[in-house]
mmCIF file of C-alpha atoms and ligand atoms in Angstrom:
data_model
loop_
_atom_site.group_PDB
_atom_site.id
_atom_site.type_symbol
_atom_site.label_atom_id
_atom_site.label_comp_id
_atom_site.label_asym_id
_atom_site.label_seq_id
_atom_site.Cartn_x
_atom_site.Cartn_y
_atom_site.Cartn_z
ATOM 1 C CA MET X 24 95.911 67.363 52.298
ATOM 2 C CA ASN X 25 93.279 68.896 50.076
ATOM 3 C CA TYR X 26 89.895 68.316 51.730
ATOM 4 C CA PHE X 27 88.099 68.944 48.440
ATOM 5 C CA ASP X 28 89.795 66.390 46.226
ATOM 6 C CA ARG X 29 86.578 65.919 44.199
ATOM 7 C CA GLN X 30 86.031 68.618 41.607
ATOM 8 C CA PRO X 31 83.626 70.097 40.795
ATOM 9 C CA TYR X 32 82.251 70.362 44.325
ATOM 10 C CA VAL X 33 79.220 72.593 44.801
ATOM 11 C CA VAL X 34 78.086 74.009 48.160
ATOM 12 C CA ALA X 35 75.119 76.287 48.854
ATOM 13 C CA VAL X 36 75.562 78.710 51.744
ATOM 14 C CA ILE X 37 72.389 80.194 53.230
ATOM 15 C CA GLY X 38 73.021 83.480 55.028
ATOM 16 C CA ALA X 39 75.978 84.234 52.760
ATOM 17 C CA ALA X 40 75.526 88.009 52.836
ATOM 18 C CA SER X 41 77.015 88.518 56.291
ATOM 19 C CA GLY X 42 79.056 87.171 59.179
ATOM 20 C CA ILE X 43 79.811 83.450 59.407
ATOM 21 C CA GLY X 44 77.990 82.645 56.133
ATOM 22 C CA LYS X 45 79.934 85.239 54.152
ATOM 23 C CA ALA X 46 83.261 84.143 55.651
ATOM 24 C CA THR X 47 82.422 80.478 54.948
ATOM 25 C CA ALA X 48 81.413 81.186 51.338
ATOM 26 C CA GLU X 49 84.701 82.991 50.761
ATOM 27 C CA PHE X 50 86.764 80.314 52.519
ATOM 28 C CA LEU X 51 85.115 77.493 50.534
ATOM 29 C CA ALA X 52 85.687 79.340 47.263
ATOM 30 C CA GLY X 53 89.353 79.689 48.222
ATOM 31 C CA GLN X 54 89.481 75.874 48.449
ATOM 32 C CA GLY X 55 88.232 75.549 44.853
ATOM 33 C CA VAL X 56 84.601 74.918 45.782
ATOM 34 C CA THR X 57 81.821 76.355 43.591
ATOM 35 C CA VAL X 58 79.667 78.385 45.977
ATOM 36 C CA ALA X 59 76.001 79.328 45.636
ATOM 37 C CA CYS X 60 75.441 82.331 47.912
ATOM 38 C CA ILE X 61 71.864 82.450 49.213
ATOM 39 C CA ASP X 62 70.440 85.183 51.419
ATOM 40 C CA GLN X 63 67.176 86.979 52.001
ATOM 41 C CA HIS X 64 69.140 90.123 51.102
ATOM 42 C CA GLU X 65 69.819 89.728 47.411
ATOM 43 C CA SER X 66 72.253 92.656 47.233
ATOM 44 C CA GLY X 67 74.329 91.161 50.065
ATOM 45 C CA ALA X 68 74.421 87.743 48.411
ATOM 46 C CA LYS X 69 75.514 89.403 45.174
ATOM 47 C CA GLU X 70 78.261 91.325 46.975
ATOM 48 C CA THR X 71 79.682 88.108 48.451
ATOM 49 C CA ALA X 72 79.537 86.352 45.056
ATOM 50 C CA SER X 73 81.250 89.331 43.375
ATOM 51 C CA ALA X 74 84.013 89.386 45.987
ATOM 52 C CA ILE X 75 84.582 85.649 45.413
ATOM 53 C CA LYS X 76 84.733 86.078 41.627
ATOM 54 C CA LYS X 77 87.096 89.047 41.978
ATOM 55 C CA ALA X 78 89.418 86.818 44.036
ATOM 56 C CA GLY X 79 89.390 84.193 41.232
ATOM 57 C CA GLY X 80 86.718 81.851 42.636
ATOM 58 C CA THR X 81 83.418 80.578 41.266
ATOM 59 C CA ALA X 82 80.147 81.769 42.792
ATOM 60 C CA ASP X 83 76.631 82.845 42.026
ATOM 61 C CA ALA X 84 73.984 84.619 44.098
ATOM 62 C CA LEU X 85 70.357 83.783 44.811
ATOM 63 C CA ALA X 86 67.720 85.509 46.910
ATOM 64 C CA ALA X 87 65.610 83.314 49.192
ATOM 65 C CA ASP X 88 64.138 83.347 52.672
ATOM 66 C CA VAL X 89 64.815 80.127 54.577
ATOM 67 C CA ALA X 90 61.364 80.405 56.179
ATOM 68 C CA HIS X 91 59.588 80.262 52.785
ATOM 69 C CA PRO X 92 59.679 76.695 51.419
ATOM 70 C CA ALA X 93 58.651 77.480 47.816
ATOM 71 C CA LYS X 94 61.262 80.224 47.381
ATOM 72 C CA LEU X 95 64.033 78.189 48.969
ATOM 73 C CA GLN X 96 63.157 75.099 46.925
ATOM 74 C CA ALA X 97 63.210 77.224 43.762
ATOM 75 C CA ALA X 98 66.669 78.561 44.658
ATOM 76 C CA ILE X 99 68.015 75.048 45.304
ATOM 77 C CA ALA X 100 66.452 73.780 42.054
ATOM 78 C CA ALA X 101 68.122 76.665 40.183
ATOM 79 C CA ILE X 102 71.525 75.760 41.655
ATOM 80 C CA ILE X 103 71.131 72.101 40.641
ATOM 81 C CA GLU X 104 69.971 73.160 37.164
ATOM 82 C CA THR X 105 72.973 75.488 36.733
ATOM 83 C CA HIS X 106 75.699 73.236 38.157
ATOM 84 C CA GLY X 107 74.199 69.775 37.644
ATOM 85 C CA GLN X 108 74.855 68.824 41.266
ATOM 86 C CA LEU X 109 74.767 70.018 44.867
ATOM 87 C CA ASP X 110 77.268 68.397 47.223
ATOM 88 C CA GLY X 111 76.824 70.440 50.373
ATOM 89 C CA LEU X 112 74.602 72.838 52.266
ATOM 90 C CA VAL X 113 75.733 75.254 54.968
ATOM 91 C CA ASN X 114 72.801 76.891 56.749
ATOM 92 C CA CYS X 115 73.834 80.059 58.596
ATOM 93 C CA ALA X 116 70.454 81.811 58.518
ATOM 94 C CA GLY X 117 69.554 82.754 62.052
ATOM 95 C CA ILE X 118 68.230 85.563 64.205
ATOM 96 C CA THR X 119 68.426 86.219 67.939
ATOM 97 C CA GLY X 120 65.065 87.905 68.372
ATOM 98 C CA LYS X 121 64.766 90.209 71.404
ATOM 99 C CA THR X 122 67.441 89.492 74.027
ATOM 100 C CA ASN X 123 68.499 90.544 77.528
ATOM 101 C CA ILE X 124 64.921 89.916 78.722
ATOM 102 C CA LYS X 125 63.414 87.464 81.188
ATOM 103 C CA THR X 126 61.349 84.599 79.820
ATOM 104 C CA HIS X 127 58.057 86.026 81.138
ATOM 105 C CA GLU X 128 58.696 89.108 78.986
ATOM 106 C CA VAL X 129 59.138 87.185 75.717
ATOM 107 C CA SER X 130 56.416 88.024 73.206
ATOM 108 C CA LEU X 131 54.839 85.088 71.403
ATOM 109 C CA GLU X 132 55.187 86.926 68.083
ATOM 110 C CA ASP X 133 58.932 87.292 68.624
ATOM 111 C CA PHE X 134 59.225 83.645 69.690
ATOM 112 C CA ASP X 135 57.350 82.506 66.568
ATOM 113 C CA ARG X 136 59.573 84.573 64.255
ATOM 114 C CA VAL X 137 62.772 83.177 65.817
ATOM 115 C CA TYR X 138 61.334 79.643 65.577
ATOM 116 C CA GLU X 139 60.315 80.153 61.912
ATOM 117 C CA ILE X 140 63.896 80.971 60.910
ATOM 118 C CA ASN X 141 66.161 79.135 63.363
ATOM 119 C CA LEU X 142 64.326 75.809 63.592
ATOM 120 C CA LYS X 143 61.601 75.484 60.972
ATOM 121 C CA GLY X 144 63.928 77.141 58.448
ATOM 122 C CA ALA X 145 66.539 74.441 59.101
ATOM 123 C CA LEU X 146 63.946 71.752 58.395
ATOM 124 C CA ILE X 147 62.845 73.576 55.224
ATOM 125 C CA ALA X 148 66.455 73.897 54.056
ATOM 126 C CA SER X 149 67.176 70.220 54.749
ATOM 127 C CA GLN X 150 64.030 69.112 52.924
ATOM 128 C CA ALA X 151 64.985 71.275 49.942
ATOM 129 C CA VAL X 152 68.334 69.521 49.400
ATOM 130 C CA LEU X 153 67.746 65.965 50.667
ATOM 131 C CA PRO X 154 65.859 64.523 47.647
ATOM 132 C CA HIS X 155 68.735 65.494 45.320
ATOM 133 C CA MET X 156 71.383 64.230 47.751
ATOM 134 C CA LEU X 157 69.502 60.948 48.238
ATOM 135 C CA LYS X 158 69.362 60.458 44.472
ATOM 136 C CA ARG X 159 73.140 60.973 44.215
ATOM 137 C CA GLY X 160 73.971 58.975 47.358
ATOM 138 C CA TYR X 161 76.148 61.809 48.629
ATOM 139 C CA GLY X 162 75.702 64.967 50.645
ATOM 140 C CA ARG X 163 77.001 67.134 53.465
ATOM 141 C CA ILE X 164 74.651 69.325 55.504
ATOM 142 C CA LEU X 165 75.778 71.665 58.271
ATOM 143 C CA HIS X 166 73.428 73.815 60.330
ATOM 144 C CA VAL X 167 74.866 76.531 62.544
ATOM 145 C CA ALA X 168 73.317 76.122 66.002
ATOM 146 C CA SER X 169 74.824 77.796 69.084
ATOM 147 C CA ILE X 170 76.278 77.155 72.529
ATOM 148 C CA ALA X 171 73.016 78.804 73.650
ATOM 149 C CA GLY X 172 71.237 75.650 72.493
ATOM 150 C CA LYS X 173 73.448 73.443 74.677
ATOM 151 C CA GLU X 174 73.674 75.623 77.772
ATOM 152 C CA GLY X 175 70.706 78.017 77.625
ATOM 153 C CA ASN X 176 71.842 81.654 77.655
ATOM 154 C CA ALA X 177 69.964 83.781 80.193
ATOM 155 C CA GLY X 178 67.997 86.534 78.489
ATOM 156 C CA MET X 179 67.715 84.543 75.236
ATOM 157 C CA ALA X 180 64.750 82.185 75.642
ATOM 158 C CA ALA X 181 63.597 82.071 72.012
ATOM 159 C CA TYR X 182 67.124 81.849 70.623
ATOM 160 C CA SER X 183 68.343 79.196 73.096
ATOM 161 C CA ALA X 184 65.193 77.061 72.744
ATOM 162 C CA THR X 185 65.221 77.083 68.948
ATOM 163 C CA LYS X 186 68.950 76.313 68.780
ATOM 164 C CA ALA X 187 68.400 73.405 71.216
ATOM 165 C CA GLY X 188 65.629 72.214 68.909
ATOM 166 C CA LEU X 189 67.985 72.473 65.953
ATOM 167 C CA ILE X 190 70.571 70.326 67.740
ATOM 168 C CA GLY X 191 67.822 67.731 68.342
ATOM 169 C CA LEU X 192 66.710 67.867 64.711
ATOM 170 C CA VAL X 193 70.284 67.295 63.532
ATOM 171 C CA LYS X 194 70.616 64.256 65.836
ATOM 172 C CA VAL X 195 67.495 62.736 64.261
ATOM 173 C CA MET X 196 68.492 63.514 60.679
ATOM 174 C CA GLY X 197 71.970 62.095 61.234
ATOM 175 C CA LYS X 198 70.368 58.772 62.122
ATOM 176 C CA ASP X 199 67.628 58.966 59.455
ATOM 177 C CA TYR X 200 70.227 59.245 56.675
ATOM 178 C CA ALA X 201 73.216 57.458 58.212
ATOM 179 C CA GLU X 202 73.303 54.774 55.523
ATOM 180 C CA THR X 203 72.791 57.047 52.528
ATOM 181 C CA GLY X 204 76.163 58.752 52.044
ATOM 182 C CA ILE X 205 74.726 61.956 53.515
ATOM 183 C CA THR X 206 76.065 63.416 56.759
ATOM 184 C CA ILE X 207 74.137 66.032 58.735
ATOM 185 C CA ASN X 208 75.857 67.921 61.521
ATOM 186 C CA ALA X 209 75.559 71.105 63.555
ATOM 187 C CA LEU X 210 78.066 73.627 64.848
ATOM 188 C CA ALA X 211 77.727 75.305 68.245
ATOM 189 C CA PRO X 212 79.800 78.504 68.349
ATOM 190 C CA ALA X 213 80.139 80.752 71.382
ATOM 191 C CA VAL X 214 80.669 84.409 70.476
ATOM 192 C CA ILE X 215 82.056 85.231 67.032
ATOM 193 C CA ARG X 216 82.298 88.947 66.236
ATOM 194 C CA THR X 217 79.736 89.413 63.460
ATOM 195 C CA PRO X 218 77.036 92.013 62.716
ATOM 196 C CA MET X 219 74.557 89.799 64.640
ATOM 197 C CA VAL X 220 76.667 90.077 67.800
ATOM 198 C CA ALA X 221 77.394 93.772 67.258
ATOM 199 C CA ALA X 222 73.629 94.371 67.297
ATOM 200 C CA LEU X 223 73.181 92.792 70.747
ATOM 201 C CA PRO X 224 73.105 94.827 73.974
ATOM 202 C CA ASP X 225 76.609 95.168 75.536
ATOM 203 C CA ALA X 226 75.386 93.405 78.699
ATOM 204 C CA GLN X 227 74.294 90.374 76.652
ATOM 205 C CA VAL X 228 77.668 90.157 74.830
ATOM 206 C CA LYS X 229 79.599 90.542 78.120
ATOM 207 C CA TYR X 230 77.503 87.771 79.712
ATOM 208 C CA MET X 231 78.416 85.428 76.846
ATOM 209 C CA THR X 232 82.093 86.389 76.465
ATOM 210 C CA ASP X 233 82.794 86.171 80.215
ATOM 211 C CA LYS X 234 81.900 82.478 80.061
ATOM 212 C CA ILE X 235 84.608 81.661 77.481
ATOM 213 C CA PRO X 236 87.751 80.213 79.163
ATOM 214 C CA MET X 237 89.977 81.591 76.362
ATOM 215 C CA LYS X 238 88.582 85.050 77.249
ATOM 216 C CA ARG X 239 88.158 86.105 73.645
ATOM 217 C CA CYS X 240 85.675 85.949 70.790
ATOM 218 C CA GLY X 241 86.119 83.380 68.049
ATOM 219 C CA GLU X 242 87.433 84.608 64.710
ATOM 220 C CA LEU X 243 85.431 84.294 61.488
ATOM 221 C CA GLU X 244 88.208 82.240 59.888
ATOM 222 C CA GLU X 245 88.071 79.769 62.806
ATOM 223 C CA ALA X 246 84.383 79.215 62.084
ATOM 224 C CA ALA X 247 84.774 79.116 58.288
ATOM 225 C CA SER X 248 87.653 76.619 58.229
ATOM 226 C CA LEU X 249 85.860 74.192 60.587
ATOM 227 C CA ILE X 250 82.609 74.434 58.610
ATOM 228 C CA ALA X 251 84.498 73.854 55.348
ATOM 229 C CA TRP X 252 86.022 70.660 56.713
ATOM 230 C CA ILE X 253 82.633 69.424 57.981
ATOM 231 C CA VAL X 254 81.063 69.789 54.510
ATOM 232 C CA SER X 255 84.071 68.290 52.706
ATOM 233 C CA PRO X 256 84.418 64.656 51.601
ATOM 234 C CA ALA X 257 87.107 64.306 54.306
ATOM 235 C CA CYS X 258 84.495 64.446 57.099
ATOM 236 C CA GLY X 259 82.844 61.129 56.294
ATOM 237 C CA PHE X 260 82.395 59.277 59.597
ATOM 238 C CA THR X 261 80.638 61.913 61.718
ATOM 239 C CA THR X 262 76.905 62.549 61.550
ATOM 240 C CA GLY X 263 74.186 63.836 63.881
ATOM 241 C CA PHE X 264 76.939 65.574 65.855
ATOM 242 C CA THR X 265 77.214 69.106 67.180
ATOM 243 C CA PHE X 266 80.762 70.368 66.715
ATOM 244 C CA ASP X 267 82.116 72.740 69.358
ATOM 245 C CA LEU X 268 83.543 76.209 68.665
ATOM 246 C CA THR X 269 83.547 77.834 72.068
ATOM 247 C CA GLY X 270 87.097 78.503 73.241
ATOM 248 C CA GLY X 271 86.690 75.847 75.939
ATOM 249 C CA ARG X 272 83.215 76.798 77.207
ATOM 250 C CA ALA X 273 81.781 73.396 76.299
ATOM 251 C CA THR X 274 83.932 70.313 76.775
ATOM 252 C CA TYR X 275 81.383 67.639 75.928
HETATM 253 N N1 NAD F 4 78.036 85.348 65.725
HETATM 254 C C1 NAD F 4 77.984 84.550 66.792
HETATM 255 O O1 NAD F 4 78.605 84.795 67.827
HETATM 256 C C2 NAD F 4 77.157 83.307 66.736
HETATM 257 C C3 NAD F 4 77.249 82.435 67.818
HETATM 258 C C4 NAD F 4 76.505 81.259 67.791
HETATM 259 C C5 NAD F 4 75.702 80.986 66.707
HETATM 260 N N2 NAD F 4 75.625 81.862 65.667
HETATM 261 C C6 NAD F 4 74.755 81.506 64.562
HETATM 262 O O2 NAD F 4 75.482 81.596 63.360
HETATM 263 C C7 NAD F 4 74.613 81.934 62.289
HETATM 264 C C8 NAD F 4 75.172 83.150 61.547
HETATM 265 O O3 NAD F 4 75.256 84.203 62.464
HETATM 266 P P1 NAD F 4 76.062 85.556 62.160
HETATM 267 O O4 NAD F 4 76.573 86.029 63.470
HETATM 268 O O5 NAD F 4 76.999 85.347 61.031
HETATM 269 O O6 NAD F 4 74.830 86.512 61.761
HETATM 270 P P2 NAD F 4 74.689 87.690 60.701
HETATM 271 O O7 NAD F 4 73.475 88.426 61.138
HETATM 272 O O8 NAD F 4 75.974 88.420 60.533
HETATM 273 O O9 NAD F 4 74.386 86.903 59.341
HETATM 274 C C9 NAD F 4 73.219 86.143 59.195
HETATM 275 C C10 NAD F 4 72.825 86.140 57.729
HETATM 276 O O10 NAD F 4 71.663 85.317 57.606
HETATM 277 C C11 NAD F 4 70.730 85.995 56.801
HETATM 278 N N3 NAD F 4 69.395 85.585 57.163
HETATM 279 C C12 NAD F 4 68.733 85.842 58.325
HETATM 280 N N4 NAD F 4 67.491 85.358 58.256
HETATM 281 C C13 NAD F 4 67.367 84.790 57.043
HETATM 282 C C14 NAD F 4 66.316 84.129 56.392
HETATM 283 N N5 NAD F 4 65.108 84.000 56.963
HETATM 284 N N6 NAD F 4 66.521 83.638 55.148
HETATM 285 C C15 NAD F 4 67.709 83.808 54.535
HETATM 286 N N7 NAD F 4 68.737 84.441 55.096
HETATM 287 C C16 NAD F 4 68.573 84.933 56.335
HETATM 288 C C17 NAD F 4 70.940 87.472 57.089
HETATM 289 O O11 NAD F 4 70.426 88.291 56.038
HETATM 290 C C18 NAD F 4 72.451 87.531 57.224
HETATM 291 O O12 NAD F 4 73.072 87.773 55.978
HETATM 292 C C19 NAD F 4 73.234 82.186 62.932
HETATM 293 O O13 NAD F 4 72.442 81.036 62.816
HETATM 294 C C20 NAD F 4 73.576 82.444 64.378
HETATM 295 O O14 NAD F 4 72.506 82.119 65.245
HETATM 296 C C21 NAD F 4 76.329 83.025 65.662
#
């Protein structure tokens, strides 16, 4: 079965320069999807788009910070202007902030920065695409949350709290738009080996990996293929849900 039986099918991926976003952009392009690669790092977004084009796919690159509404709205408007439509949004922009620290040590500045990107950024991104999707009566939105938002990872107060907030936001949006042809879901991965994880203290990574019953990290392709299905027309009867990608850590 081809999950993307509608062509053209256009998906914007925020955070496409690295990790899960980059892998998802490349996977989607391999399925015939036109991919708009958005990242705060323009050179990284361009690199992903170039790699996709080199492999025979269709992609363009745009620079935008998910925490800046005007810039993100301009990027989304440019995509719609170029392609005439936007079918899906995958939001992978996220930061951990300082980790491996007790909650009383969390600085308010660090907490605010993590909130701006992980939670407020998800609202900004959703608001940027929803008017167009409502007009068309079709859309797929996927925000990457985290198992930390479901379970609360020790040493990661800002990250866990904002990812829990994101899961709550997705539950609300799923209901708000349930009758519009738009689905809005989240994904809660455990540990996937990406530059974000490589930058964490070893103790923090060990704490997270030890909790995975499969006793391994998730692979980028395992994340990308699940995300691609969630933003495809095939995933039509699930909204407001947080999909699991944890090697058995969460079973609910
Ligand atoms: N890797 C994991 O184990 C894991 C586990 C659970 C959840 N996640 C979540 O998955 C998402 C992707 O993580 P990753 O591991 O691929 O990280 P990564 O650091 O490899 O990639 C994140 C990308 O997002 C971009 N980005 C960050 N802030 C941005 C902003 N304000 N505006 C635009 N782009 C921005 C970065 O430039 C980078 O290219 C994050 O939301 C993360 O919290 C990752």
